[in-house]
Tab-separated table of C-alpha atoms and ligand atoms in Angstrom:
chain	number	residue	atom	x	y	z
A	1	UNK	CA	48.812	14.472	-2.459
A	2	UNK	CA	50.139	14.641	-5.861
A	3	UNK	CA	49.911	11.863	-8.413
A	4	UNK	CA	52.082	11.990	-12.338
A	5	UNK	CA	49.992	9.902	-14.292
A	6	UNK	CA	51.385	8.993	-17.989
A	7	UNK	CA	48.282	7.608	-20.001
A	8	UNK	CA	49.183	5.740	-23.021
A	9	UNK	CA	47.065	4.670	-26.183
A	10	UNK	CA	48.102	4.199	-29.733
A	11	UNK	CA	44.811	3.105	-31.947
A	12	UNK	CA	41.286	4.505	-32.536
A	13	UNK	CA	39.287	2.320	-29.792
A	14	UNK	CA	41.892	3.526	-27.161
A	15	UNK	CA	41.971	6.972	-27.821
A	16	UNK	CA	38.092	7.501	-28.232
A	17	UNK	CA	37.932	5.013	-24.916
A	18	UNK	CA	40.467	7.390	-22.944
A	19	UNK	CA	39.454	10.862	-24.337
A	20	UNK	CA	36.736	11.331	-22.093
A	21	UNK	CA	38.695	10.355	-18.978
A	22	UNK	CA	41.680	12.300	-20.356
A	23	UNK	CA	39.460	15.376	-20.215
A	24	UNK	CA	38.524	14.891	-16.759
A	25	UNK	CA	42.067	14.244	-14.983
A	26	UNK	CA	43.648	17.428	-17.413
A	27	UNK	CA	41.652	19.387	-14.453
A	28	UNK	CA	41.147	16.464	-11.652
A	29	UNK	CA	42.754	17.781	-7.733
A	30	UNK	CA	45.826	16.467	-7.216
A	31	UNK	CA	46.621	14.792	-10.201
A	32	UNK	CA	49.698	15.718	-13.011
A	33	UNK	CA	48.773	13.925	-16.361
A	34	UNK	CA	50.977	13.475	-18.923
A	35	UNK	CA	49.532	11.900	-22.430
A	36	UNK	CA	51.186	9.977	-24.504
A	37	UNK	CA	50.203	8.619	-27.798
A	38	UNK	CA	52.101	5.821	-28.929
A	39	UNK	CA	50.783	6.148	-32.674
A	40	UNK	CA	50.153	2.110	-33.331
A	41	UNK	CA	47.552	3.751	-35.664
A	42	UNK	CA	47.809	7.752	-37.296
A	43	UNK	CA	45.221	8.967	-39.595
A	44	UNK	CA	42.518	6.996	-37.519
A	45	UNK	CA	44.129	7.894	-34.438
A	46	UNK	CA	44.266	11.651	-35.309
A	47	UNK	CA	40.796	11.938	-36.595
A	48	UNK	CA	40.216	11.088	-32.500
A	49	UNK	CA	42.397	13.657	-31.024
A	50	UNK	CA	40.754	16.180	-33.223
A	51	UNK	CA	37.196	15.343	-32.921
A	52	UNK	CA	37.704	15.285	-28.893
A	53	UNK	CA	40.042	18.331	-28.982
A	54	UNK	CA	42.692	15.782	-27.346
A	55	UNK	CA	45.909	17.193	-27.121
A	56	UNK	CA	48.892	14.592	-26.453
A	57	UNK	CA	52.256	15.975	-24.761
A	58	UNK	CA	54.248	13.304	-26.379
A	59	UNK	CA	53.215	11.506	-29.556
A	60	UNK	CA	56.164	8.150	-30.590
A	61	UNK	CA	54.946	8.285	-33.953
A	62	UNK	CA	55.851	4.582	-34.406
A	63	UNK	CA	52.943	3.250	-37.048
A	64	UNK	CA	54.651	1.989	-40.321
A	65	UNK	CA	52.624	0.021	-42.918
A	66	UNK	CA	51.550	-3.579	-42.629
A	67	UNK	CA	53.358	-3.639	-39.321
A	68	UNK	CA	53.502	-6.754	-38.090
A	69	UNK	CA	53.336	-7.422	-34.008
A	70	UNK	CA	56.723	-8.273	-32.966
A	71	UNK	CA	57.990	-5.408	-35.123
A	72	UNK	CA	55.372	-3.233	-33.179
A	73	UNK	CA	56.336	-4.657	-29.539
A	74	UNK	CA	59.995	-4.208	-29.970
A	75	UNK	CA	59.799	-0.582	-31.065
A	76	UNK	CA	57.332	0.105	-28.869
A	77	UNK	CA	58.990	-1.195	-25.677
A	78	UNK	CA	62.451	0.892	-26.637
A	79	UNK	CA	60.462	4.027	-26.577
A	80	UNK	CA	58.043	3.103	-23.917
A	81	UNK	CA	61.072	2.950	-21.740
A	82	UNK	CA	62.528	5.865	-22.806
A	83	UNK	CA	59.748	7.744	-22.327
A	84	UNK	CA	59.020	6.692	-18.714
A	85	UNK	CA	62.408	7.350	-18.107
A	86	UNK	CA	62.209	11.192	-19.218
A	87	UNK	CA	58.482	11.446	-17.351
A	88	UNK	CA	59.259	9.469	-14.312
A	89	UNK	CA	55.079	8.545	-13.632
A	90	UNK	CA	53.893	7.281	-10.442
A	91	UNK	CA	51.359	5.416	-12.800
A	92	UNK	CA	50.840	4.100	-16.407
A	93	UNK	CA	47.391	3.826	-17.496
A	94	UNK	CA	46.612	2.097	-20.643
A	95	UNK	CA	43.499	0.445	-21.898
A	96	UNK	CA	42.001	-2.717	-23.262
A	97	UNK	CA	43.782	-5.129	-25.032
A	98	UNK	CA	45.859	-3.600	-27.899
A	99	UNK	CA	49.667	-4.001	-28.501
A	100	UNK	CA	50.134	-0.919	-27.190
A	101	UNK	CA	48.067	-1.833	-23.919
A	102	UNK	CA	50.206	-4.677	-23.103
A	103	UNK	CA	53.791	-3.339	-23.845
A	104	UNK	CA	53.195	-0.448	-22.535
A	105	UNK	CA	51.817	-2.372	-19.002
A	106	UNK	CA	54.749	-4.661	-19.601
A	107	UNK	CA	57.310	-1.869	-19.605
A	108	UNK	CA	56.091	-0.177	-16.817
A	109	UNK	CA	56.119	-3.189	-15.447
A	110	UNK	CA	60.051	-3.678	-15.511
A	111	UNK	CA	60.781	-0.160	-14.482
A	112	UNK	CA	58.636	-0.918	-11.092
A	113	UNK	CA	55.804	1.727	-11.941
A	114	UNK	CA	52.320	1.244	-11.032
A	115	UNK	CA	50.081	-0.002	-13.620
A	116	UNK	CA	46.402	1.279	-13.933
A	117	UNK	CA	44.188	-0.718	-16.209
A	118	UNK	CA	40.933	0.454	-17.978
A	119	UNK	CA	38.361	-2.002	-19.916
A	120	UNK	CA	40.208	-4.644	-16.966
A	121	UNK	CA	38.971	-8.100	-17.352
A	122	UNK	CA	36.562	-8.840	-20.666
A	123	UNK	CA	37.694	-12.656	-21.287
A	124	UNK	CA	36.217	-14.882	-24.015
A	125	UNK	CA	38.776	-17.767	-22.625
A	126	UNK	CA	40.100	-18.598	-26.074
A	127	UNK	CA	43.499	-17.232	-26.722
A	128	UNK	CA	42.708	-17.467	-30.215
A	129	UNK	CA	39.526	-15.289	-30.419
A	130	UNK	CA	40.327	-12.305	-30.198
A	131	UNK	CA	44.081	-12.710	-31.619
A	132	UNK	CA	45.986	-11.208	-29.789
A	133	UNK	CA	43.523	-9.018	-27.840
A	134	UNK	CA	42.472	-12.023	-25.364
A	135	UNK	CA	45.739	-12.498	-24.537
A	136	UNK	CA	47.026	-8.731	-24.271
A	137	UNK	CA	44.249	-7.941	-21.872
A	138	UNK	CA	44.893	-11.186	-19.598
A	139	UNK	CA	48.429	-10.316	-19.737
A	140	UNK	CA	48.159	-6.404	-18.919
A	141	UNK	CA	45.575	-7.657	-16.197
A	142	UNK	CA	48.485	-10.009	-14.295
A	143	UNK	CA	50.800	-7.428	-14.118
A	144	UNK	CA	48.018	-4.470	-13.545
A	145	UNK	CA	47.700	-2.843	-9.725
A	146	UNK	CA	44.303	-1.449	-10.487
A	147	UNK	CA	41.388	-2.520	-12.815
A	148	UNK	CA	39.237	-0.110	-14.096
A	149	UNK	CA	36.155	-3.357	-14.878
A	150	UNK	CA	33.621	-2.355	-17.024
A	151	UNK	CA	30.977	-4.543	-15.594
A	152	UNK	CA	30.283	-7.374	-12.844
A	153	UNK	CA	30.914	-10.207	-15.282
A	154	UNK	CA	34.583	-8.512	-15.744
A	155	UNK	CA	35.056	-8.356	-12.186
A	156	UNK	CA	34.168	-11.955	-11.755
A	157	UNK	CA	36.470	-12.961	-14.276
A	158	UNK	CA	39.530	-11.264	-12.514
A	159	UNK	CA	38.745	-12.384	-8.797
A	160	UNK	CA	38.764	-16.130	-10.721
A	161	UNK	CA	42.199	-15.688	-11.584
A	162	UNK	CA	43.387	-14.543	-8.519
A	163	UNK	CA	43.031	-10.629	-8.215
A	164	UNK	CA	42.425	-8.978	-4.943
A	165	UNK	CA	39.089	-7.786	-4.421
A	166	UNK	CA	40.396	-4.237	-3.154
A	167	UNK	CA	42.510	-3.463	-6.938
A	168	UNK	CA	39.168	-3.988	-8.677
A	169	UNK	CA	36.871	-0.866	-9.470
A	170	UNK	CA	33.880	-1.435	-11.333
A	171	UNK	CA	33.258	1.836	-13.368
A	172	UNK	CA	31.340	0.556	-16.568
A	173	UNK	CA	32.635	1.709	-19.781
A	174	UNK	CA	34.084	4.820	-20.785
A	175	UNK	CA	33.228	4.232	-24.237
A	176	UNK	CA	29.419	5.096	-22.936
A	177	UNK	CA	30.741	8.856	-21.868
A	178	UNK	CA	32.171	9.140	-25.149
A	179	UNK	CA	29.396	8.396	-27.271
A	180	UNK	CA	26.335	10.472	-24.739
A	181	UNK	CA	28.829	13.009	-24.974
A	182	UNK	CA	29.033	12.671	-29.068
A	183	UNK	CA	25.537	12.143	-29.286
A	184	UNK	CA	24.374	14.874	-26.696
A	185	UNK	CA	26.793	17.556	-28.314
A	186	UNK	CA	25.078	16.675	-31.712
A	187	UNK	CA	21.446	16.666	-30.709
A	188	UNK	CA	22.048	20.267	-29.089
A	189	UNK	CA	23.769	21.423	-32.171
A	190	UNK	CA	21.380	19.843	-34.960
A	191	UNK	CA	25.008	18.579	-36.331
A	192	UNK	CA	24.869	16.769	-39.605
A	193	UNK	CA	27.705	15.521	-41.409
A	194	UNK	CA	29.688	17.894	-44.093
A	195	UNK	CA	27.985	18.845	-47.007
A	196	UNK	CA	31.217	17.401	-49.160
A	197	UNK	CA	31.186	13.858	-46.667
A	198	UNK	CA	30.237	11.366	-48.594
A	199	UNK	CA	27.413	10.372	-46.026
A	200	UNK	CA	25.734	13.712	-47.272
A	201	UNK	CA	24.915	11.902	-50.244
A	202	UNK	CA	23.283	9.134	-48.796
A	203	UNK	CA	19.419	8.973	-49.389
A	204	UNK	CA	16.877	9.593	-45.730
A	205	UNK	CA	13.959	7.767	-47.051
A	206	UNK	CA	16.093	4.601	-47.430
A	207	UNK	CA	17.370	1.831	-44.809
A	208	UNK	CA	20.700	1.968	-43.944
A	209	UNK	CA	23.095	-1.146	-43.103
A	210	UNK	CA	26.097	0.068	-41.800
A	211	UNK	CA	29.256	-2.630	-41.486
A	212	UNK	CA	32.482	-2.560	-39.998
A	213	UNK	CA	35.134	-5.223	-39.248
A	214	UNK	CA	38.792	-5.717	-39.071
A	215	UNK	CA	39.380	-8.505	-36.442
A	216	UNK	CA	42.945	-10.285	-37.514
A	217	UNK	CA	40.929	-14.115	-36.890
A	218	UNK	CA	38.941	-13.092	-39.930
A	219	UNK	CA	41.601	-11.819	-42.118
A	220	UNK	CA	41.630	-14.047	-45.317
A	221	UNK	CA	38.631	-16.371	-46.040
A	222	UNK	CA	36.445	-14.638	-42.700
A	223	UNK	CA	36.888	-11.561	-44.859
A	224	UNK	CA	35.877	-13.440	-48.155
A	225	UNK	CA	32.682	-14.855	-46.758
A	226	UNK	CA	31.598	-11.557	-45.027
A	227	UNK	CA	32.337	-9.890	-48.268
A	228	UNK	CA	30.419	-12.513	-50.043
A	229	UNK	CA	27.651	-12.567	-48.384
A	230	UNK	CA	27.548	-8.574	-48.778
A	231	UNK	CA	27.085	-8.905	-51.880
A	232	UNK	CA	24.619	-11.596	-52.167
A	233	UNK	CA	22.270	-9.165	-49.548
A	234	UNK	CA	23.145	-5.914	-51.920
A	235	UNK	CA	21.645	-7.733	-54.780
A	236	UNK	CA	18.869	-8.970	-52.900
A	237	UNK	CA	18.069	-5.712	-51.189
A	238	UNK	CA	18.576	-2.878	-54.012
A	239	UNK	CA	16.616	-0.405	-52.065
A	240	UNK	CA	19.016	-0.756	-48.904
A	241	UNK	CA	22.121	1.384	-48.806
A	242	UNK	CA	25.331	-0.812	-47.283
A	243	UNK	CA	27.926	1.851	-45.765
A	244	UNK	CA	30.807	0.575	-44.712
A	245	UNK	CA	33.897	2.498	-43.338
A	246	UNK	CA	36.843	-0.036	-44.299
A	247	UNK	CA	39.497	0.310	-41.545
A	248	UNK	CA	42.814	0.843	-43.170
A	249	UNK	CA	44.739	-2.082	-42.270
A	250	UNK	CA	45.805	-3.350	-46.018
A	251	UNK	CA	44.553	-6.730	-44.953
A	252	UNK	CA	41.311	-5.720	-44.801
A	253	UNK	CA	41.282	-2.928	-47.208
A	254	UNK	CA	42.482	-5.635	-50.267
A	255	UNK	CA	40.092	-7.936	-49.948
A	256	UNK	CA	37.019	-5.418	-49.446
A	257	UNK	CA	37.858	-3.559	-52.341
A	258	UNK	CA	38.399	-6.363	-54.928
A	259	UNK	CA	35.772	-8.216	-53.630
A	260	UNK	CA	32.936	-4.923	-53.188
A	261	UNK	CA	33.947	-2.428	-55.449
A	262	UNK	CA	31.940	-1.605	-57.991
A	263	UNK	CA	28.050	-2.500	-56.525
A	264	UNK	CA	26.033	0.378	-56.643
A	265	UNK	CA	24.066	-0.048	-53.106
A	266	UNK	CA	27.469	-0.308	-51.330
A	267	UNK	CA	29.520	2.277	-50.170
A	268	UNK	CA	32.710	1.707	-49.386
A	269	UNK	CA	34.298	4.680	-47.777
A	270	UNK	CA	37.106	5.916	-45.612
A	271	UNK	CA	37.509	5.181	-41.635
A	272	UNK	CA	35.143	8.057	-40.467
A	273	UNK	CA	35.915	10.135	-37.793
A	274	UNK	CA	33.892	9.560	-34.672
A	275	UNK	CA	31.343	12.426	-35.068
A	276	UNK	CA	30.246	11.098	-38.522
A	277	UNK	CA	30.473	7.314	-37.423
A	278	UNK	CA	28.262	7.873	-34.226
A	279	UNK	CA	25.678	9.765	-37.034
A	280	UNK	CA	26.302	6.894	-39.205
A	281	UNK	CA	25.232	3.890	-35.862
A	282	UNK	CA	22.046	6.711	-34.612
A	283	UNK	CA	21.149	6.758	-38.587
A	284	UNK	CA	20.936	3.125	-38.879
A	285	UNK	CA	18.436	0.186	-39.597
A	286	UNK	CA	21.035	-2.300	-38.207
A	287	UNK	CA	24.754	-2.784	-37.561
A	288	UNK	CA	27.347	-5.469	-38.609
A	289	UNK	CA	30.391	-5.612	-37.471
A	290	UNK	CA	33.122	-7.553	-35.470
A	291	UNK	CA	34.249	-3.916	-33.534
A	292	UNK	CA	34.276	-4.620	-29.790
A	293	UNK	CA	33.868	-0.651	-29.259
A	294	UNK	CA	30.584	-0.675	-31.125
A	295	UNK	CA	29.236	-3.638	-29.786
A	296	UNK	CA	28.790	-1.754	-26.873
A	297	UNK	CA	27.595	1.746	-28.190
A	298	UNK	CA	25.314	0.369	-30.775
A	299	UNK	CA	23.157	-1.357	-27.886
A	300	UNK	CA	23.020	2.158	-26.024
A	301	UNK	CA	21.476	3.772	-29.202
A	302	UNK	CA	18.946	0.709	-29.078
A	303	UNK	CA	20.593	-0.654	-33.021
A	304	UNK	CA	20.033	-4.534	-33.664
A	305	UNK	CA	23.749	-5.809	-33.958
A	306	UNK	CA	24.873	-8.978	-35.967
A	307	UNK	CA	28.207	-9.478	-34.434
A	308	UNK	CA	30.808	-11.135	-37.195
A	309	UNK	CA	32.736	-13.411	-34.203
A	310	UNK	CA	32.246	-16.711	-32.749
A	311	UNK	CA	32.563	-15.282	-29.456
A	312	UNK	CA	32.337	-12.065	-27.509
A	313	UNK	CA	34.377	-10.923	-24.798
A	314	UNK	CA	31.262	-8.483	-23.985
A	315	UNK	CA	28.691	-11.290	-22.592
A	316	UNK	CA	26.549	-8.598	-21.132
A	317	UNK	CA	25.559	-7.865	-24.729
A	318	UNK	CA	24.029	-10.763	-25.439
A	319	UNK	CA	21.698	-10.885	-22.575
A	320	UNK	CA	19.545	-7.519	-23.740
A	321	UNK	CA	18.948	-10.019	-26.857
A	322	UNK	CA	19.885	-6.808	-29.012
A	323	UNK	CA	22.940	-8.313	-30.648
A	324	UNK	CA	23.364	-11.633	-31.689
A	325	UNK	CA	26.472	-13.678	-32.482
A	326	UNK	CA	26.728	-14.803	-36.319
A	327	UNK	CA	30.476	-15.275	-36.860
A	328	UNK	CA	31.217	-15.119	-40.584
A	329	UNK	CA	29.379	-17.993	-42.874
A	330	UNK	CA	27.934	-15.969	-45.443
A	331	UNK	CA	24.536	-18.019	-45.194
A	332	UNK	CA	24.005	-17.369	-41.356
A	333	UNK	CA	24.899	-13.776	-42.245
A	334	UNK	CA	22.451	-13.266	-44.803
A	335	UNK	CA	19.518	-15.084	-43.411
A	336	UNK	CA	19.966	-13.498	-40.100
A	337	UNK	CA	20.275	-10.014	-42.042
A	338	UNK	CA	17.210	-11.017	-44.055
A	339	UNK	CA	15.283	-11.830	-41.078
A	340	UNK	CA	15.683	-8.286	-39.715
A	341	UNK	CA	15.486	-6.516	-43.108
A	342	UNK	CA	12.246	-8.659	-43.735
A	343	UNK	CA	10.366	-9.415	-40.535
A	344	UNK	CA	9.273	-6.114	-38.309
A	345	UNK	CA	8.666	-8.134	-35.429
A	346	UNK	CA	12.035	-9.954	-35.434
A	347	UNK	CA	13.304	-6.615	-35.547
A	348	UNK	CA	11.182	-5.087	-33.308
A	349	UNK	CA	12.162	-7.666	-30.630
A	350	UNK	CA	16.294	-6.332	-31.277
A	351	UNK	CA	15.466	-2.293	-31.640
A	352	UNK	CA	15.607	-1.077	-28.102
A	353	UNK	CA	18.183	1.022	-25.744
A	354	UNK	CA	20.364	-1.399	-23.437
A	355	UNK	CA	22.954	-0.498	-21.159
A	356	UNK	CA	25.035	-2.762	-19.354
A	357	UNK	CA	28.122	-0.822	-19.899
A	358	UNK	CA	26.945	2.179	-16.944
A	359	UNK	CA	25.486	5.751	-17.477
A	360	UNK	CA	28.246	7.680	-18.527
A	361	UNK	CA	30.116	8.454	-15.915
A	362	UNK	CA	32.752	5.588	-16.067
A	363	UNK	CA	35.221	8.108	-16.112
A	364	UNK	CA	34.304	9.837	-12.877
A	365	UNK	CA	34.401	6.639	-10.892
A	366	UNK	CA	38.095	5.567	-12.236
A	367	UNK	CA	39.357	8.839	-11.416
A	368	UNK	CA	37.566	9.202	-7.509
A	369	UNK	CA	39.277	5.505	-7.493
A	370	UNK	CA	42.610	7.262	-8.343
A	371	UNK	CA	42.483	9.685	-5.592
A	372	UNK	CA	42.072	7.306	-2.990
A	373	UNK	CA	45.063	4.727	-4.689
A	374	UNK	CA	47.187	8.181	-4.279
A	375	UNK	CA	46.018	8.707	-1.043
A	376	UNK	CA	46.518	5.250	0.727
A	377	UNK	CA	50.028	5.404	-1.061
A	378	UNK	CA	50.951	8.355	0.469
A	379	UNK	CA	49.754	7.222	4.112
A	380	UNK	CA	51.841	3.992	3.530
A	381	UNK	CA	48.670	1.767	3.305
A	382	UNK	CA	49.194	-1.556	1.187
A	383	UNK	CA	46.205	-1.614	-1.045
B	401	LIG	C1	44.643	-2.661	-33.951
B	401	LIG	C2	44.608	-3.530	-32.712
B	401	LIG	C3	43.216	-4.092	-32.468
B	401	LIG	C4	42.177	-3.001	-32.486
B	401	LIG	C5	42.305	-2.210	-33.773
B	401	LIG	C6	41.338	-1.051	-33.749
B	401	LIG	C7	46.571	-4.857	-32.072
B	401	LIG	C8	47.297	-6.125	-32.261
B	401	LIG	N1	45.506	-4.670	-32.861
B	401	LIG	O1	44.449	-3.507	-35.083
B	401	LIG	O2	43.181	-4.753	-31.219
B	401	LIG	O3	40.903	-3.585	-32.388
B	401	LIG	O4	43.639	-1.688	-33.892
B	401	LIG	O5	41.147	-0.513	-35.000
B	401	LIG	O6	46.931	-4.037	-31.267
B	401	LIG	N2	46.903	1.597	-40.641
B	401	LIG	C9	47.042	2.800	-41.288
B	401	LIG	N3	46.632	3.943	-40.650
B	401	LIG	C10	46.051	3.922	-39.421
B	401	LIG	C11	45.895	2.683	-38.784
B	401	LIG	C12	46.336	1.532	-39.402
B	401	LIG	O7	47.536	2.878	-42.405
B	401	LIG	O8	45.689	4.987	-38.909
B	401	LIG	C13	47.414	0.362	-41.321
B	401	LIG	C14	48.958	0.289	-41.330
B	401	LIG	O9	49.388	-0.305	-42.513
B	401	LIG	C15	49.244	-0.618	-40.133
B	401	LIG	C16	48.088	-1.583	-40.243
B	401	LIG	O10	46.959	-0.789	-40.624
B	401	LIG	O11	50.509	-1.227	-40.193
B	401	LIG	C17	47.791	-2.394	-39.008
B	401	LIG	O12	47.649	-1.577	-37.856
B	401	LIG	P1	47.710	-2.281	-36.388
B	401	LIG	O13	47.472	-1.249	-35.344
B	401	LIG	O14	48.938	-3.097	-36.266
B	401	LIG	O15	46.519	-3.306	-36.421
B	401	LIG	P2	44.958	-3.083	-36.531
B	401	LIG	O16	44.447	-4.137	-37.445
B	401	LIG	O17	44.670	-1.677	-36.832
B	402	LIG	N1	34.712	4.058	-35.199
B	402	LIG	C1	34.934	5.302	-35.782
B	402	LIG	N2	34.977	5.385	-37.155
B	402	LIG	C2	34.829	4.300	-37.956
B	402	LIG	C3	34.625	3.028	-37.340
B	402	LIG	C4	34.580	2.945	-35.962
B	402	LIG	O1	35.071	6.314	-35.090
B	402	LIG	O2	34.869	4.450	-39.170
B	402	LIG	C5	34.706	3.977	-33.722
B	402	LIG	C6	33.555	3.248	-33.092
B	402	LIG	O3	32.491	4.116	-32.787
B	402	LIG	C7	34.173	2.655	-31.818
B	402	LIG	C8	35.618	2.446	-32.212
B	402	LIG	O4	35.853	3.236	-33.369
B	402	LIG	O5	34.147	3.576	-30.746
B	402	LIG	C9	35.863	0.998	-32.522
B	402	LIG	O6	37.097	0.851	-33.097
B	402	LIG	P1	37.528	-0.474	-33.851
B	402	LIG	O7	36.321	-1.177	-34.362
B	402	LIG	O8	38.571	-0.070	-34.822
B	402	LIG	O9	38.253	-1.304	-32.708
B	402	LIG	P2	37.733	-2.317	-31.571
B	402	LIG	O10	36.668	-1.656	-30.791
B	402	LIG	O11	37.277	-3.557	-32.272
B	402	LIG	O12	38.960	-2.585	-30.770
């Protein structure tokens, strides 16, 4: 049996998502992978390849600034289709629910090659929340032959809309290798962040609030409020530090910066690579953010999470009762901040480890599930 795999990714989540899994097939029996990168993101998506010593065989180099998404899905479905055409896969695996994830499943698609799906079947059932994300991942799933489901409630979603039983692994998340293996690789090191990283200069003896958030439903007054009420909790709380990694997307980076700069409790600093960002969640008090990748690691380092949505794709969050939806009016933000900042037993209640995205070993299962697609291929079988 021999299976060419070509996995494709393009942004940060992806990448760190993949890495681990990409580690594993490099030396996995029987199987030929070929990586390629689409680069839908570049500085944030090389501070990934570096911190997981990822090499890519093929990189499309296609990010330009302020890109918008038909711009993306044009270029990238050219070069998608070149590039299949040069590797000739027997499968395309993407992941999630990017641009990249769906063109890439949608171009493999029209050259007849077999599409593996990882993160397969998180659903919110509102098209607009996440934009375009719910959509890309229901798309990518329709036209997927295997999905990789993070949990039961994933799987459930896909047999409702009409998947067959047998082309549904669940594997938990990947994301959950990545971090353990972050985390475990730091605690047997004693790793702390560069003496010239800003996060050097952060105090230990005070609380730490770390935010991210970049979801394109929030862009414009979402961002205003969150940034507003930001500022209304770094006045109240001088004695709190606020770190915040702004993602580079201009929309986001704009209004953060005129609205932020300047207050002396908040840090504003670059995206940080994933070594210093999982330091950053272990290091602190509480997390707010509208990131679907950390609300699932923050949970398995036991952090409270305020989640900046309306919804979650990631149900099986919410029922640990460590992360709580406040979407972005700046008074539910603040209150429910100042309720954790304020009350140790509210906090208490929210400060403890919980899993529902699997042990670690997401990556192991999706790959054993490989073997046996390959092998029921090559004996003719159907499924
Ligand atoms: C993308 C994904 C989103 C994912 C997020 C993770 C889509 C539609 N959106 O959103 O699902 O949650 O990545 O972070 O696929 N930029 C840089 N350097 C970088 C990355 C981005 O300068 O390394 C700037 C560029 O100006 C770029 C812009 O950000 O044009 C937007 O990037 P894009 O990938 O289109 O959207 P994101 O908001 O990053
Ligand atoms: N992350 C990171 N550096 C940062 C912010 C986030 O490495 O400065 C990691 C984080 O741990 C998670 C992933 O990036 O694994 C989440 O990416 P993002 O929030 O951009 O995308 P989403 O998960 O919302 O698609």
């Amino acid at each position: 049996m021999s299976l060419k795999i070509q996995m494709v990714f393009g942004t940060r989540p992806e990448a760190i998502k993949m890495a681990p899994l990409a580690r594993l097939l490099r030396n996995w029996p029987g199987v030929e992978l070929f990586v390629c990168s689409t680069g839908q993101h570049r500085e944030m998506l090389r501070q990934v390849l570096e911190a997981f010593e990822l090499e890519v065989d093929e990189d499309l180099d296609l990010m330009t600034q302020s890109q918008t998404l038909n711009g993306l899905s044009q270029q990238l479905l050219l070069h998608l289709d070149e590039s299949y055409a040069r590797v000739r896969p027997d499968m395309v695996l993407v992941h999630g629910d990017t641009t990249t994830s769906f063109i890439a499943a949608l171009a493999a698609f029209h050259r007849q090659i077999a599409i593996g799906h990882v993160e397969a079947g998180l659903r919110t059932g509102d098209l607009r929340s996440p934009w375009p994300e719910e959509a890309n991942r229901s798309l990518t799933g329709v036209l997927a032959d295997l999905h990789f489901a993070p949990t039961a409630d994933a799987r459930d979603n896909l047999l409702r809309e009409g998947r067959s039983p047998a082309s549904i692994e669940v594997t938990g998340n990947t994301v959950i290798d990545a971090l353990l293996w972050m985390r475990d690789h730091q605690r047997a090191s004693q790793w702390q962040p560069a003496a010239d990283s800003p996060l050097a200069a952060l105090d230990p003896d005070k609380r730490l609030v770390l935010i991210t958030g970049h979801r394109r439903e929030n862009f414009g007054k979402g961002f205003e409020q969150i940034c507003q009420a930001l500022a209304e909790l770094a006045g109240r709380y001088p004695q709190v530090q606020f770190v915040y990694p702004v993602h580079l997307n201009p929309q986001v980076r704009g209004p953060v910066h005129a609205l932020l700069d300047g207050l002396s409790n908040i840090h504003l600093v670059a995206p940080q690579d994933y070594p210093n960002f999982v330091w950053l969640m272990d290091r602190a008090h509480l997390i707010l953010t509208d990131s679907g990748g950390v609300q699932e690691e923050a949970p398995a380092l036991g952090k409270p999470v305020l989640v900046l949505r309306e919804v979650t794709e990631r149900p099986a969050v919410l029922e640990g009762g460590t992360v709580l939806l406040v979407g972005t009016d700046p008074v539910r933000i603040v209150a429910q901040t100042a309720r954790l900042l304020d009350d140790a037993e509210a906090y208490r209640a929210m400060n403890r480890v919980f899993t529902p995205f699997g042990d670690g070993h997401a990556s192991e299962k999706i790959a054993q599930r490989l073997t046996r697609w390959a092998q029921t291929r090559t004996s003719g079988s159907t499924q």
